[in-house]
Amino acid sequence: MSSPSHPSYMSALIIIVSLAAPLAYAAERSAPSDPSRAQSTAVDNTRVNKADKGNAQLTPQGQGKAQSDRDRAAAIRKAVVKDKSLSTYAHNVKIVVKGDSVTLRGPVRGAQEKDVVGEHARQEAGDGAKIDNRLTVKVRK
């Protein structure tokens, strides 16, 4: 067994510390400085999701079962997530494809984001698709 002064023990310790330090730093930076504000700063669609429950609005459970519907929804999601100019809200909108209809729902940070997400959907869904852009603009506090 190596002693604490053995070179291989010291090398292993240096590696462990060098890997753990950035993780600890990232965790510290992502933690809110005021724990009472943690709830308000998180992206939270709880109210939207509660409103969907038992509602006649189209939800992801209404997604078309056809492979083409799933492929189109995946292509739209990929285009939206790839666009790094969009907020986390926009990256997490609901995208539901059923036949030639694409429904977009959820909050975004502004009218421009709403338009950009809608444009990604239009480009990926194709010319014959009907885009139902029901995205809502969430006002920053």
PDB file of C-alpha atoms in Angstrom:
ATOM      1  CA  MET A   1       0.000   0.000   0.000  1.00  0.00           C
ATOM      2  CA  SER A   2       1.296   3.451  -0.881  1.00  0.00           C
ATOM      3  CA  SER A   3       1.981   5.962   1.834  1.00  0.00           C
ATOM      4  CA  PRO A   4       0.690   9.547   1.585  1.00  0.00           C
ATOM      5  CA  SER A   5       4.176  10.677   0.579  1.00  0.00           C
ATOM      6  CA  HIS A   6       4.488   8.092  -2.249  1.00  0.00           C
ATOM      7  CA  PRO A   7       4.550   9.714  -5.742  1.00  0.00           C
ATOM      8  CA  SER A   8       1.667   7.568  -7.130  1.00  0.00           C
ATOM      9  CA  TYR A   9      -0.515   8.458  -4.133  1.00  0.00           C
ATOM     10  CA  MET A  10       0.189  12.160  -4.685  1.00  0.00           C
ATOM     11  CA  SER A  11      -0.553  11.850  -8.420  1.00  0.00           C
ATOM     12  CA  ALA A  12      -3.885  10.166  -7.723  1.00  0.00           C
ATOM     13  CA  LEU A  13      -4.771  12.850  -5.175  1.00  0.00           C
ATOM     14  CA  ILE A  14      -3.917  15.635  -7.645  1.00  0.00           C
ATOM     15  CA  ILE A  15      -6.096  14.017 -10.319  1.00  0.00           C
ATOM     16  CA  ILE A  16      -9.052  13.635  -7.937  1.00  0.00           C
ATOM     17  CA  VAL A  17      -8.794  17.234  -6.726  1.00  0.00           C
ATOM     18  CA  SER A  18      -8.408  18.591 -10.270  1.00  0.00           C
ATOM     19  CA  LEU A  19     -11.556  16.747 -11.371  1.00  0.00           C
ATOM     20  CA  ALA A  20     -13.630  17.612  -8.305  1.00  0.00           C
ATOM     21  CA  ALA A  21     -12.796  21.313  -8.082  1.00  0.00           C
ATOM     22  CA  PRO A  22     -14.552  22.385 -11.313  1.00  0.00           C
ATOM     23  CA  LEU A  23     -17.648  20.387 -10.335  1.00  0.00           C
ATOM     24  CA  ALA A  24     -17.793  22.023  -6.918  1.00  0.00           C
ATOM     25  CA  TYR A  25     -17.278  25.456  -8.487  1.00  0.00           C
ATOM     26  CA  ALA A  26     -20.085  24.851 -11.020  1.00  0.00           C
ATOM     27  CA  ALA A  27     -22.448  23.642  -8.300  1.00  0.00           C
ATOM     28  CA  GLU A  28     -21.678  26.695  -6.190  1.00  0.00           C
ATOM     29  CA  ARG A  29     -22.222  29.086  -9.121  1.00  0.00           C
ATOM     30  CA  SER A  30     -25.536  27.489 -10.099  1.00  0.00           C
ATOM     31  CA  ALA A  31     -26.882  27.574  -6.539  1.00  0.00           C
ATOM     32  CA  PRO A  32     -28.884  30.738  -5.839  1.00  0.00           C
ATOM     33  CA  SER A  33     -27.218  33.112  -3.381  1.00  0.00           C
ATOM     34  CA  ASP A  34     -30.550  33.542  -1.614  1.00  0.00           C
ATOM     35  CA  PRO A  35     -32.235  30.138  -1.014  1.00  0.00           C
ATOM     36  CA  SER A  36     -35.645  31.813  -0.665  1.00  0.00           C
ATOM     37  CA  ARG A  37     -35.372  32.926  -4.325  1.00  0.00           C
ATOM     38  CA  ALA A  38     -34.555  29.445  -5.661  1.00  0.00           C
ATOM     39  CA  GLN A  39     -38.209  28.678  -6.420  1.00  0.00           C
ATOM     40  CA  SER A  40     -38.819  31.928  -8.318  1.00  0.00           C
ATOM     41  CA  THR A  41     -35.758  31.722 -10.570  1.00  0.00           C
ATOM     42  CA  ALA A  42     -36.301  28.160 -11.797  1.00  0.00           C
ATOM     43  CA  VAL A  43     -38.047  27.494 -15.086  1.00  0.00           C
ATOM     44  CA  ASP A  44     -41.408  26.309 -13.868  1.00  0.00           C
ATOM     45  CA  ASN A  45     -44.332  25.255 -16.053  1.00  0.00           C
ATOM     46  CA  THR A  46     -46.357  23.834 -13.152  1.00  0.00           C
ATOM     47  CA  ARG A  47     -49.308  26.182 -13.695  1.00  0.00           C
ATOM     48  CA  VAL A  48     -49.323  25.506 -17.432  1.00  0.00           C
ATOM     49  CA  ASN A  49     -49.187  21.764 -16.843  1.00  0.00           C
ATOM     50  CA  LYS A  50     -52.020  21.939 -14.286  1.00  0.00           C
ATOM     51  CA  ALA A  51     -54.110  23.894 -16.780  1.00  0.00           C
ATOM     52  CA  ASP A  52     -53.511  21.146 -19.355  1.00  0.00           C
ATOM     53  CA  LYS A  53     -54.808  18.441 -17.039  1.00  0.00           C
ATOM     54  CA  GLY A  54     -58.379  17.577 -17.976  1.00  0.00           C
ATOM     55  CA  ASN A  55     -58.380  20.340 -20.566  1.00  0.00           C
ATOM     56  CA  ALA A  56     -59.406  19.988 -24.195  1.00  0.00           C
ATOM     57  CA  GLN A  57     -56.139  21.596 -25.334  1.00  0.00           C
ATOM     58  CA  LEU A  58     -53.733  19.477 -27.340  1.00  0.00           C
ATOM     59  CA  THR A  59     -50.935  18.072 -25.156  1.00  0.00           C
ATOM     60  CA  PRO A  60     -47.914  15.872 -25.976  1.00  0.00           C
ATOM     61  CA  GLN A  61     -50.123  12.848 -25.283  1.00  0.00           C
ATOM     62  CA  GLY A  62     -52.021  13.872 -28.433  1.00  0.00           C
ATOM     63  CA  GLN A  63     -48.891  13.399 -30.531  1.00  0.00           C
ATOM     64  CA  GLY A  64     -49.575  11.474 -33.728  1.00  0.00           C
ATOM     65  CA  LYS A  65     -48.549   7.819 -33.664  1.00  0.00           C
ATOM     66  CA  ALA A  66     -47.252   7.736 -37.242  1.00  0.00           C
ATOM     67  CA  GLN A  67     -43.482   7.566 -37.678  1.00  0.00           C
ATOM     68  CA  SER A  68     -43.632  10.650 -39.918  1.00  0.00           C
ATOM     69  CA  ASP A  69     -45.292  12.629 -37.093  1.00  0.00           C
ATOM     70  CA  ARG A  70     -42.615  11.580 -34.607  1.00  0.00           C
ATOM     71  CA  ASP A  71     -39.834  12.332 -37.111  1.00  0.00           C
ATOM     72  CA  ARG A  72     -41.248  15.791 -37.832  1.00  0.00           C
ATOM     73  CA  ALA A  73     -41.612  16.589 -34.106  1.00  0.00           C
ATOM     74  CA  ALA A  74     -38.040  15.425 -33.491  1.00  0.00           C
ATOM     75  CA  ALA A  75     -36.712  17.574 -36.357  1.00  0.00           C
ATOM     76  CA  ILE A  76     -38.494  20.655 -34.998  1.00  0.00           C
ATOM     77  CA  ARG A  77     -37.236  19.989 -31.453  1.00  0.00           C
ATOM     78  CA  LYS A  78     -33.682  19.547 -32.754  1.00  0.00           C
ATOM     79  CA  ALA A  79     -33.827  22.850 -34.657  1.00  0.00           C
ATOM     80  CA  VAL A  80     -35.220  24.711 -31.626  1.00  0.00           C
ATOM     81  CA  VAL A  81     -32.681  23.275 -29.182  1.00  0.00           C
ATOM     82  CA  LYS A  82     -29.811  23.874 -31.621  1.00  0.00           C
ATOM     83  CA  ASP A  83     -30.673  27.598 -31.710  1.00  0.00           C
ATOM     84  CA  LYS A  84     -28.580  28.891 -28.801  1.00  0.00           C
ATOM     85  CA  SER A  85     -30.080  32.385 -29.118  1.00  0.00           C
ATOM     86  CA  LEU A  86     -33.279  31.018 -27.561  1.00  0.00           C
ATOM     87  CA  SER A  87     -33.953  30.867 -23.820  1.00  0.00           C
ATOM     88  CA  THR A  88     -34.429  27.711 -21.779  1.00  0.00           C
ATOM     89  CA  TYR A  89     -38.144  28.452 -21.866  1.00  0.00           C
ATOM     90  CA  ALA A  90     -38.139  28.306 -25.673  1.00  0.00           C
ATOM     91  CA  HIS A  91     -36.033  25.143 -25.704  1.00  0.00           C
ATOM     92  CA  ASN A  92     -38.701  23.448 -23.565  1.00  0.00           C
ATOM     93  CA  VAL A  93     -41.903  24.351 -25.412  1.00  0.00           C
ATOM     94  CA  LYS A  94     -44.397  21.612 -26.220  1.00  0.00           C
ATOM     95  CA  ILE A  95     -44.246  20.499 -29.851  1.00  0.00           C
ATOM     96  CA  VAL A  96     -47.107  18.273 -30.969  1.00  0.00           C
ATOM     97  CA  VAL A  97     -47.374  16.980 -34.537  1.00  0.00           C
ATOM     98  CA  LYS A  98     -50.449  15.214 -35.774  1.00  0.00           C
ATOM     99  CA  GLY A  99     -50.764  14.757 -39.513  1.00  0.00           C
ATOM    100  CA  ASP A 100     -50.204  18.111 -41.229  1.00  0.00           C
ATOM    101  CA  SER A 101     -50.789  20.068 -38.026  1.00  0.00           C
ATOM    102  CA  VAL A 102     -48.037  21.310 -35.696  1.00  0.00           C
ATOM    103  CA  THR A 103     -49.055  22.816 -32.341  1.00  0.00           C
ATOM    104  CA  LEU A 104     -46.586  24.854 -30.286  1.00  0.00           C
ATOM    105  CA  ARG A 105     -47.454  25.575 -26.645  1.00  0.00           C
ATOM    106  CA  GLY A 106     -45.668  26.939 -23.602  1.00  0.00           C
ATOM    107  CA  PRO A 107     -43.958  30.102 -22.402  1.00  0.00           C
ATOM    108  CA  VAL A 108     -41.166  31.965 -24.216  1.00  0.00           C
ATOM    109  CA  ARG A 109     -39.226  35.080 -23.216  1.00  0.00           C
ATOM    110  CA  GLY A 110     -40.538  37.452 -25.877  1.00  0.00           C
ATOM    111  CA  ALA A 111     -42.426  37.995 -29.106  1.00  0.00           C
ATOM    112  CA  GLN A 112     -39.217  37.515 -31.102  1.00  0.00           C
ATOM    113  CA  GLU A 113     -38.664  34.081 -29.524  1.00  0.00           C
ATOM    114  CA  LYS A 114     -42.247  33.148 -30.307  1.00  0.00           C
ATOM    115  CA  ASP A 115     -41.669  34.062 -33.952  1.00  0.00           C
ATOM    116  CA  VAL A 116     -38.296  32.259 -34.128  1.00  0.00           C
ATOM    117  CA  VAL A 117     -39.704  29.008 -32.685  1.00  0.00           C
ATOM    118  CA  GLY A 118     -42.636  29.275 -35.091  1.00  0.00           C
ATOM    119  CA  GLU A 119     -40.246  29.756 -37.998  1.00  0.00           C
ATOM    120  CA  HIS A 120     -38.210  26.698 -37.000  1.00  0.00           C
ATOM    121  CA  ALA A 121     -41.450  24.706 -36.919  1.00  0.00           C
ATOM    122  CA  ARG A 122     -42.496  26.001 -40.337  1.00  0.00           C
ATOM    123  CA  GLN A 123     -39.127  25.212 -41.914  1.00  0.00           C
ATOM    124  CA  GLU A 124     -38.909  21.700 -40.481  1.00  0.00           C
ATOM    125  CA  ALA A 125     -42.583  20.761 -40.968  1.00  0.00           C
ATOM    126  CA  GLY A 126     -42.657  21.635 -44.648  1.00  0.00           C
ATOM    127  CA  ASP A 127     -44.860  23.723 -46.915  1.00  0.00           C
ATOM    128  CA  GLY A 128     -48.158  21.885 -46.426  1.00  0.00           C
ATOM    129  CA  ALA A 129     -48.100  21.976 -42.619  1.00  0.00           C
ATOM    130  CA  LYS A 130     -50.419  24.153 -40.554  1.00  0.00           C
ATOM    131  CA  ILE A 131     -48.544  25.765 -37.653  1.00  0.00           C
ATOM    132  CA  ASP A 132     -50.726  26.557 -34.615  1.00  0.00           C
ATOM    133  CA  ASN A 133     -48.421  28.836 -32.618  1.00  0.00           C
ATOM    134  CA  ARG A 134     -49.967  29.055 -29.135  1.00  0.00           C
ATOM    135  CA  LEU A 135     -46.751  30.097 -27.422  1.00  0.00           C
ATOM    136  CA  THR A 136     -47.225  32.673 -24.678  1.00  0.00           C
ATOM    137  CA  VAL A 137     -44.818  35.476 -23.851  1.00  0.00           C
ATOM    138  CA  LYS A 138     -43.652  35.281 -20.246  1.00  0.00           C
ATOM    139  CA  VAL A 139     -42.802  38.692 -18.846  1.00  0.00           C
ATOM    140  CA  ARG A 140     -39.537  38.855 -16.912  1.00  0.00           C
ATOM    141  CA  LYS A 141     -39.816  39.906 -13.287  1.00  0.00           C
TER     142      LYS A 141
END
